[in-house]
XYZ file of C-alpha atoms in Angstrom:
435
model
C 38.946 -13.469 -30.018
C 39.778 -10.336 -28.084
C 38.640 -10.000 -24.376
C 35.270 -8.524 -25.411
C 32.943 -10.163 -27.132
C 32.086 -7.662 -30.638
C 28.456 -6.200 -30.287
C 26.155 -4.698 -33.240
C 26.099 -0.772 -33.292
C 23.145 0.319 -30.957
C 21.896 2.230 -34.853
C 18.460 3.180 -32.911
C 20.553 4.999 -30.475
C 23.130 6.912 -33.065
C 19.809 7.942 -35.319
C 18.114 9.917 -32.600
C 20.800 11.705 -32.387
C 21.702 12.269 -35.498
C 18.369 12.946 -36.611
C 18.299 16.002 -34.222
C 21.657 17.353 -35.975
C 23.094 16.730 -32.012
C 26.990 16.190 -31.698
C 28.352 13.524 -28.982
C 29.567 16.336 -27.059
C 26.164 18.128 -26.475
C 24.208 14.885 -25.516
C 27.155 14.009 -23.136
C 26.995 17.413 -21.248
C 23.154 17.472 -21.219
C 23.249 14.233 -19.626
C 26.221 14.769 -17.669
C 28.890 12.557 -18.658
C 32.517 14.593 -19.049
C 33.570 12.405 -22.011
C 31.546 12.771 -25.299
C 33.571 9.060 -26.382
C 31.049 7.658 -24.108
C 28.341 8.239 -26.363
C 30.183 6.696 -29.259
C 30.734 3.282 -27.464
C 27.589 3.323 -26.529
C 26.042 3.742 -29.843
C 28.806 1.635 -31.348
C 27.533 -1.042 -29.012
C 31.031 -1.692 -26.893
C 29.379 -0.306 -24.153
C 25.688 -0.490 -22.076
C 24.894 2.744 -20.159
C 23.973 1.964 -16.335
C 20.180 2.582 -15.133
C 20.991 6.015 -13.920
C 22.512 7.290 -18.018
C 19.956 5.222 -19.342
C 17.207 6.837 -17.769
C 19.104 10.083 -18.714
C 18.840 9.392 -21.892
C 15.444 8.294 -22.011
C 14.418 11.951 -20.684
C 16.744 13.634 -23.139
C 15.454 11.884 -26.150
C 11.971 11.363 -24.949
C 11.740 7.838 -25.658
C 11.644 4.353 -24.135
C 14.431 2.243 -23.356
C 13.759 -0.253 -26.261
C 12.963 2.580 -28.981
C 16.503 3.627 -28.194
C 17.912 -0.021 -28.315
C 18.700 0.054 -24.634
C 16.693 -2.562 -23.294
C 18.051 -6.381 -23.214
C 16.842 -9.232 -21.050
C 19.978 -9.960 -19.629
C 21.090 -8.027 -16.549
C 23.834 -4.768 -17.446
C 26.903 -4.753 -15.539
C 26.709 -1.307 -14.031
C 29.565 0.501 -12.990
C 28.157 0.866 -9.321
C 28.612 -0.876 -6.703
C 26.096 -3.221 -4.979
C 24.745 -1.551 -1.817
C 26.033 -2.397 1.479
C 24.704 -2.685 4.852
C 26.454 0.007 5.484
C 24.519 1.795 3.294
C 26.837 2.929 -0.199
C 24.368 4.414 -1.833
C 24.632 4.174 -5.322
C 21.786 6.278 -6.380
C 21.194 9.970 -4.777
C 18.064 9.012 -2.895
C 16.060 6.328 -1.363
C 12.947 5.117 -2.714
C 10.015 5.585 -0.292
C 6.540 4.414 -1.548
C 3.867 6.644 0.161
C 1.154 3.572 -0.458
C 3.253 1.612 1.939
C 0.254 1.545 5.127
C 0.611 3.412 8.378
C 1.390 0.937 10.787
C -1.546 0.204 13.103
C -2.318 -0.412 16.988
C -3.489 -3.068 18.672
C -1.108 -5.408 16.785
C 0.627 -8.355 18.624
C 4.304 -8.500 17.678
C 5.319 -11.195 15.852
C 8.598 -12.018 16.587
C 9.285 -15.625 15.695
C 7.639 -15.348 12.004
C 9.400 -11.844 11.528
C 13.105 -13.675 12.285
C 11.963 -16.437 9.669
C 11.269 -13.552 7.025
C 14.416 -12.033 7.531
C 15.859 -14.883 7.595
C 14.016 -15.701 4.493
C 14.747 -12.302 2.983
C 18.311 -10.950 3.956
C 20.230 -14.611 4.771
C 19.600 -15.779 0.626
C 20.621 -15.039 -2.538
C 19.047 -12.426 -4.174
C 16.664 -11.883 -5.704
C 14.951 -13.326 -2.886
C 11.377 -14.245 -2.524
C 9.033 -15.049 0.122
C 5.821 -15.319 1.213
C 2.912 -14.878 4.077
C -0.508 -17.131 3.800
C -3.171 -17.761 6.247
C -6.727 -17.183 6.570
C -9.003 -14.149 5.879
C -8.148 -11.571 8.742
C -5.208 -13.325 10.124
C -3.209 -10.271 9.753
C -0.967 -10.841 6.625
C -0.962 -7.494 5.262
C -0.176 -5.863 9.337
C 2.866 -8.729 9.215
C 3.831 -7.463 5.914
C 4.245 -3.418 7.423
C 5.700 -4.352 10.087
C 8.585 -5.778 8.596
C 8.730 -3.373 5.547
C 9.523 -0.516 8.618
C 11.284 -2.722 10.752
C 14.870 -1.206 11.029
C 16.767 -4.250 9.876
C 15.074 -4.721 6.942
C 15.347 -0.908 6.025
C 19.151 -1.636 6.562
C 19.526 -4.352 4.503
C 17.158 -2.960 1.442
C 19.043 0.552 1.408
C 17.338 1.921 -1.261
C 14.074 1.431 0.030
C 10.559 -0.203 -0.424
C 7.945 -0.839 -3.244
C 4.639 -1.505 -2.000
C 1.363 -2.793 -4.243
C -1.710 -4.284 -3.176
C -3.304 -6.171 -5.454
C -6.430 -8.091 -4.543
C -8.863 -9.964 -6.779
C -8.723 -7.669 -9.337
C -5.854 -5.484 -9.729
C -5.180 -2.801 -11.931
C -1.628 -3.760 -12.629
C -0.852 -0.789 -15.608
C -2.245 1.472 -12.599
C 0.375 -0.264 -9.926
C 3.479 -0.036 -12.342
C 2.838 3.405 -13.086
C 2.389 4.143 -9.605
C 6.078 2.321 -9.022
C 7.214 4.529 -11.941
C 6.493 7.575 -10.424
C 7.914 6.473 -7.077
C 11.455 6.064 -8.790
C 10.782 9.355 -10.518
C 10.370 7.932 -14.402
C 9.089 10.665 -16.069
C 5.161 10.998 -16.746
C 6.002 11.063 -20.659
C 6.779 7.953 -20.916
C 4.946 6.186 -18.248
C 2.229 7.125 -20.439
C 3.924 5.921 -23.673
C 3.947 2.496 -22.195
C 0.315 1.427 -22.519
C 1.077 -2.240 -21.815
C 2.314 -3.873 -18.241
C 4.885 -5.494 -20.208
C 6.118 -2.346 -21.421
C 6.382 -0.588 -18.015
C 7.874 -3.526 -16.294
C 10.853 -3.144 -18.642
C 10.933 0.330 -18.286
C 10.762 -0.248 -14.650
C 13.085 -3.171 -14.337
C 15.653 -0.754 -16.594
C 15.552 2.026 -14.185
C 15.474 0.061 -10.816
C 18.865 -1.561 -12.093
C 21.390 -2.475 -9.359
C 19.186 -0.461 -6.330
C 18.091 -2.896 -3.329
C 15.436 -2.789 -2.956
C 11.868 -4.530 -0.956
C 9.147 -5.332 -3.330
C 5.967 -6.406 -1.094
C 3.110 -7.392 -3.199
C -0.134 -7.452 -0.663
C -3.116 -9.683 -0.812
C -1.996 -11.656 -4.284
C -5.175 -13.914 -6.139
C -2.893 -15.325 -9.110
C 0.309 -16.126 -10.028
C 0.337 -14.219 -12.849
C -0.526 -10.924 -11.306
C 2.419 -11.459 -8.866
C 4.935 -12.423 -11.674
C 3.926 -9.313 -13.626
C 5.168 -6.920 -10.776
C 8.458 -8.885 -10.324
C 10.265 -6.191 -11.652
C 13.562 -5.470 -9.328
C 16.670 -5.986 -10.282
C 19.251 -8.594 -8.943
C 19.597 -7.021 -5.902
C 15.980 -6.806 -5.113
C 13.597 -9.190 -3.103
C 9.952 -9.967 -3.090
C 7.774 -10.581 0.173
C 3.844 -11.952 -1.319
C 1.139 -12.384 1.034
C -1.924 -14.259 0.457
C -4.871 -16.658 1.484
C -4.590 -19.135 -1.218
C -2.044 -21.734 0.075
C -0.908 -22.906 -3.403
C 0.055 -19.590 -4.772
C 2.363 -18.873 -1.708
C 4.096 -22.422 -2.549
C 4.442 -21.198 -6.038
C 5.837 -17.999 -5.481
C 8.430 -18.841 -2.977
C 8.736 -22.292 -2.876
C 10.231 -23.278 0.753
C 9.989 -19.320 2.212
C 6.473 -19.925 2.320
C 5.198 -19.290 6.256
C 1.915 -19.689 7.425
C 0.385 -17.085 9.672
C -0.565 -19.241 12.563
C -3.925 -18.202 14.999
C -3.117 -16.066 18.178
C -3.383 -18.303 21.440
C -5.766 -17.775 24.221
C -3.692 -15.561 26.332
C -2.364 -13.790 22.918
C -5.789 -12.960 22.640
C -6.763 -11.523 25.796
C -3.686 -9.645 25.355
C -4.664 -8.269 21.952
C -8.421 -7.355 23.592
C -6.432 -5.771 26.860
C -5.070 -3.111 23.908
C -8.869 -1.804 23.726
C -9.940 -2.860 27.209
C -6.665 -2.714 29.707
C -9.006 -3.912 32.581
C -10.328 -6.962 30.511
C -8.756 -9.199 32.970
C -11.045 -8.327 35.852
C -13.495 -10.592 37.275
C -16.703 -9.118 35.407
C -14.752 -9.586 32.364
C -14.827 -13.753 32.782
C -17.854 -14.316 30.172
C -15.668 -12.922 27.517
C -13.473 -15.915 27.606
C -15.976 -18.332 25.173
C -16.110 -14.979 23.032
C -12.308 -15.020 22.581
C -12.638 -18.955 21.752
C -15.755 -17.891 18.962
C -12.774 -16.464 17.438
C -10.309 -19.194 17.226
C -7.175 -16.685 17.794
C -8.215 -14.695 14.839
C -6.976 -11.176 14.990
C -9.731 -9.505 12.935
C -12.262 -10.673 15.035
C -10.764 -10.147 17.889
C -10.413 -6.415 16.723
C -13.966 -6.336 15.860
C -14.641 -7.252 19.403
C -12.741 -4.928 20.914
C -13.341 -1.757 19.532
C -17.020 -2.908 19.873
C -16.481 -3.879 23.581
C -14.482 -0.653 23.843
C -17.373 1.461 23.458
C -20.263 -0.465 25.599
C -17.210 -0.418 28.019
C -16.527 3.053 28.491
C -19.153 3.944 31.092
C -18.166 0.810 33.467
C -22.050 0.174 33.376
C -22.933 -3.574 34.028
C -26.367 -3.856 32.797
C -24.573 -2.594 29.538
C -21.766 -4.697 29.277
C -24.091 -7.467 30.053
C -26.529 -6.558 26.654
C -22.985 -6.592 24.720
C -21.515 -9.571 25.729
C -25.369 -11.071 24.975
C -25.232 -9.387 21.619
C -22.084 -11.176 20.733
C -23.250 -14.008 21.689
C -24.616 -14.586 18.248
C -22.516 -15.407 15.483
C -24.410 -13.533 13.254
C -24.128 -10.652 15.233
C -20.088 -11.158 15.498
C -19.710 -11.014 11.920
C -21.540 -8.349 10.723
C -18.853 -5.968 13.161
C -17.503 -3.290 11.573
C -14.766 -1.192 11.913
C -12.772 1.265 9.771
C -10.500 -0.606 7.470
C -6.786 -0.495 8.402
C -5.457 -0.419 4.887
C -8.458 -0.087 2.544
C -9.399 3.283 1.170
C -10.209 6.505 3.659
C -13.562 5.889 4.883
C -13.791 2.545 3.676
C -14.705 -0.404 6.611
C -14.841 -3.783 6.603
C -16.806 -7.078 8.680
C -15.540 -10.657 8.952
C -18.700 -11.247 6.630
C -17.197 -9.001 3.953
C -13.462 -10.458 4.883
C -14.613 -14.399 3.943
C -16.882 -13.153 1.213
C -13.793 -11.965 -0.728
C -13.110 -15.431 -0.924
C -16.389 -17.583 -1.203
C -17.665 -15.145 -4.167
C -15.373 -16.879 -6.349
C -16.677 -20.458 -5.360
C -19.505 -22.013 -6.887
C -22.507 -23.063 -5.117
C -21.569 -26.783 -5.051
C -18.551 -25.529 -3.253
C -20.550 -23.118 -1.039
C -22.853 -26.000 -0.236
C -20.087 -28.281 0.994
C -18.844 -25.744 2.723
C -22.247 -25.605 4.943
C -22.409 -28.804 5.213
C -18.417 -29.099 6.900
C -19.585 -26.720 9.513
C -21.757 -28.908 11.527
C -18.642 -31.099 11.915
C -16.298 -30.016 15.276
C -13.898 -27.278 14.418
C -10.286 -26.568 14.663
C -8.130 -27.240 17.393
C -10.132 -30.641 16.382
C -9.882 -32.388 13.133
C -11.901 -34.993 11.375
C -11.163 -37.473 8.529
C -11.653 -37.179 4.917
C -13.772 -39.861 4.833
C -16.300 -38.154 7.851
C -15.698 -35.303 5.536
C -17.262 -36.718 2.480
C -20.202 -38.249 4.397
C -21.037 -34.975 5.999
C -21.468 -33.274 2.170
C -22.398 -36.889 0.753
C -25.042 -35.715 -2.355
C -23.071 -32.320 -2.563
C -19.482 -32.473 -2.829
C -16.784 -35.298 -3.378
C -12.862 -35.177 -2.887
C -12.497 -32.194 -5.854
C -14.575 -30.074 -3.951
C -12.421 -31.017 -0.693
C -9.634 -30.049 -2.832
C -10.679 -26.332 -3.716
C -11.734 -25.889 -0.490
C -8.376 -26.448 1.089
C -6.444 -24.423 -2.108
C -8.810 -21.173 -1.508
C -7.483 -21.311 2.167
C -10.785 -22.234 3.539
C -10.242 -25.942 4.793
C -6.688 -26.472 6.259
C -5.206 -30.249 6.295
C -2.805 -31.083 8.765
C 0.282 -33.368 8.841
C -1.631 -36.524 9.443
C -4.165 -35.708 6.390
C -7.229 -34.593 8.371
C -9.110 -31.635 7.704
C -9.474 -28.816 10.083
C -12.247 -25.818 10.162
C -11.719 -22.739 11.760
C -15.121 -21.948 14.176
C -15.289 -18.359 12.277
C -15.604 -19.760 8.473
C -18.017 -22.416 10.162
C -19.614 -19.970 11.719
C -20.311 -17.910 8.614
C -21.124 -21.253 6.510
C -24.006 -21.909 9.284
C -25.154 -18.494 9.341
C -25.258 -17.854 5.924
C -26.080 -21.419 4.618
C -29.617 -20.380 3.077
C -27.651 -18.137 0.680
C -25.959 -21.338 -0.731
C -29.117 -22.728 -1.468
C -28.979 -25.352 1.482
C-alpha cells in the first residue's frame, strides 16, 4: 500500500460544480485558494479541506457540509496549527459570545475553586470537561463568569468563549443557531438545518481546530448538555448545575461542589451593600446571616433589602426591617432584579427552589416537609431518623431523589444534611404539599 490510504471521489462535491458549468480555477479564486489542483484532490477525495475552506465552500455553493460530502465523524487534520498560549491564531478573529453575562458586584472571589477549574480545564487533555454543582442560589452561574473573563483562561482558550444557558427547558435549535451566528455561519444555512443534530455538525465542522471555552449554564439533563458538545479537539466544556448526578456524569472526577460562604464570608458579602454592617447596632443581623446558611442569594436578597431601610441611618427603621426578616416567609419572598435572567426579569429564593421542587411529586414534596422539622445543616441526622420523620410518606427512594435533585446533601459518613433555607421553604410552604 502507498503512504495514503485510497479514498472514494467526494462525487457530491465534483457535481455541484459541475452542475453550475464552474471550472476548478473559478471556485479556487472565489474561495481563495491560488491552486485550482486543490479542488481536484478534494473532490477526488485525496484531500479534506480545513474548517476555514470548508466553510468557504459551504457559502459558495450554498449548501451544508454533508450535502457537499464534507462532513465525517472523525476529526480532519487541518493544516493549522493548534493555538498556543502565546496566542497563534489560526483563524482571523476571536470568538466573543455577547450572551456571555456582565459580571456582577457584590460577588466574593473564589479563589480556591477557580485554581481547581483551571486546573481542571487548562492542566488536561483536551477536550476537557468540567463541572460546578451546588444548591439553588449558591452562585454557580457568577462562578462560571468569572472564570470565562478571568485572564488566564482567556489565554489559554485563544479563540474565545461559547456561552448557553439552558435551564429546564431549553430551546437547543435556538442555542446552536445562536453559536452559529457567533462564529459567523451564514443565516442560509443555519436555517437549512432544522434539526440540532444537523447544526451541531455544521457547528462542530466550522469550529474545527479553534480553542475554544464552551460553558453550558444551569444544565437539567444529560442529554441537553451532550447535544451542545460541539467543539472541536481543542475545545473544553465547563457545566454547571444543581442536580449532583448530572455533574458526575458530565465530568466524571472535575466535578466541584460549590461549598456555602462562612460566617465572616458572609458579613463580608453584606458589608458590599452595607460597609458599616459591622457596627454595634448592626449585632441582630448576625442570626439573619445564620437563616441563610452561607447562601449567597439570600444573602443578596438581604442586602439590597437592608440597603435601602439603611440609607437614612434611622433606628426605629432598621429595627421594623430586621423584625420583618425575621420571618422566613418574609426572607423568601425578597426580590431583586435577576443577575442573568432576561432585562427586567427578578427573581426570590421562593422562585429559586421552586425551579426545582416543580418537578417533584407531592410524595416527594411531602417528605420534604416532613425533613424540615429535623435540625439542619452544619448538623446531620441518620437515615434511619430520616425515615421515621416522613414514616407514612416517603421511604429510602424518596430519600434518594431528594439527594439527586440537590435538595438533601449526604455527607462522607452517610448522614443526611438540610440546608435551614430549603427547610425553611418546606415549613413555610408545607400546606401547598398537601401536609
Amino acid at each position: 500500500m502507498g503512504r495514503h490510504t485510497r479514498m472514494q471521489p467526494n462525487e457530491l462535491l465534483l457535481r455541484e460544480r459541475q452542475r453550475r458549468g464552474w471550472t476548478r480555477e473559478y471556485v479556487a479564486g472565489q474561495i481563495g485558494i491560488a491552486d485550482a489542483k486543490t479542488i481536484g484532490r478534494w473532490e477526488r477525495g485525496v484531500a479534506f479541506p480545513s474548517a476555514f475552506f470548508l466553510q468557504k465552500l459551504c457559502e459558495l455553493y450554498a449548501r451544508l457540509p454533508q450535502e457537499l460530502g464534507l462532513f465525517r465523524d472523525d476529526p480532519p487534520l487541518y493544516p493549522y496549527p493548534a493555538c498556543t498560549h502565546s496566542c497563534m491564531h489560526a483563524f482571523p478573529q476571536i470568538i466573543y459570545d455577547p450572551a456571555l453575562p456582565i459580571p456582577q458586584k457584590n460577588v466574593l472571589e473564589r479563589r480556591a475553586l477557580l485554581r481547581s477549574l483551571k486546573t481542571c480545564l487548562c492542566d488536561q487533555e483536551l477536550p476537557a470537561c468540567a463541572a460546578l454543582y451546588g444548591l439553588p442560589g449558591i452562585g454557580k452561574t457568577s462562578l462560571a463568569v468569572t472564570l470565562a473573563r478571568d485572564q488566564e483562561i482567556t489565554a489559554h482558550f485563544c479563540d474565545g468563549t461559547l456561552w448557553a444557558s439552558l435551564g429546564p427547558s431549553p430551546d437547543l435549535v435556538a442555542l446552536l443557531r445562536h453559536w452559529g451566528r457567533v462564529l459567523g455561519i451564514n443565516e442560509i444555512f443555519l436555517e437549512r438545518a432544522e434539526s440540532s443534530e444537523a447544526l451541531a455538525m455544521l457547528l462542530r465542522a466550522t469550529i474545527g481546530p479553534r480553542r475554544l471555552l464552551l460553558l453550558l449554564d444551569d444544565a437539567w439533563t444529560l442529554e441537553d448538555a451532550q447535544t451542545l458538545q460541539v467543539g472541536g479537539p481543542h475545545c473544553a466544556y465547563l457545566l454547571t448545575t444543581r442536580i449532583p448526578a448530572l455533574a458526575y456524569h458530565f465530568a466524571n472526577t472535575a466535578s466541584l461542589q460549590i461549598p456555602e460562604l462562612s460566617l465572616e464570608e458572609s458579613l463580608d458579602l453584606l458589608a458590599s451593600f452595607i460597609p458599616d454592617i459591622r457596627e454595634e447596632r448592626y449585632q441582630p443581623l448576625r442570626s439573619l446571616v445564620s437563616a441563610t446558611g452561607g447562601l449567597p442569594l439570600a444573602l443578596c436578597l438581604l442586602g439590597r433589602y437592608l440597603q435601602a431601610q439603611a440609607n437614612g441611618r434611622q433606628p426605629r427603621r432598621l429595627q421594623h426591617a430586621l423584625e420583618y426578616l425575621s420571618h422566613a416567609s418574609a426572607r423568601l419572598q425578597l426580590r431583586m432584579p435577576s443577575a442573568f435572567g432576561e432585562p427586567g426579569a427578578t427573581c426570590s429564593l421562593r422562585e429559586c427552589i421552586e425551579r426545582t421542587t416543580s418537578r417533584l411529586d407531592v410524595c416527594a414534596l411531602r417528605t420534604l416537609a416532613m425533613l424540615a422539622t429535623l435540625p439542619t445543616k452544619p448538623l446531620s441526622f441518620s437515615e434511619g431518623v430520616a425515615l421515621a420523620a416522613c414514616a407514612g410518606v416517603g421511604d429510602g427512594a424518596t430519600l434518594d431523589l431528594l439527594v439527586d435533585t440537590g435538595l438533601l446533601e449526604v455527607n462522607d459518613q452517610g448522614r443526611y444534611l438540610l440546608h435551614p433555607v430549603i427547610a425553611d421553604y418546606a415549613r413555610t410552604y408545607h400546606k401547598s404539599y398537601g401536609g
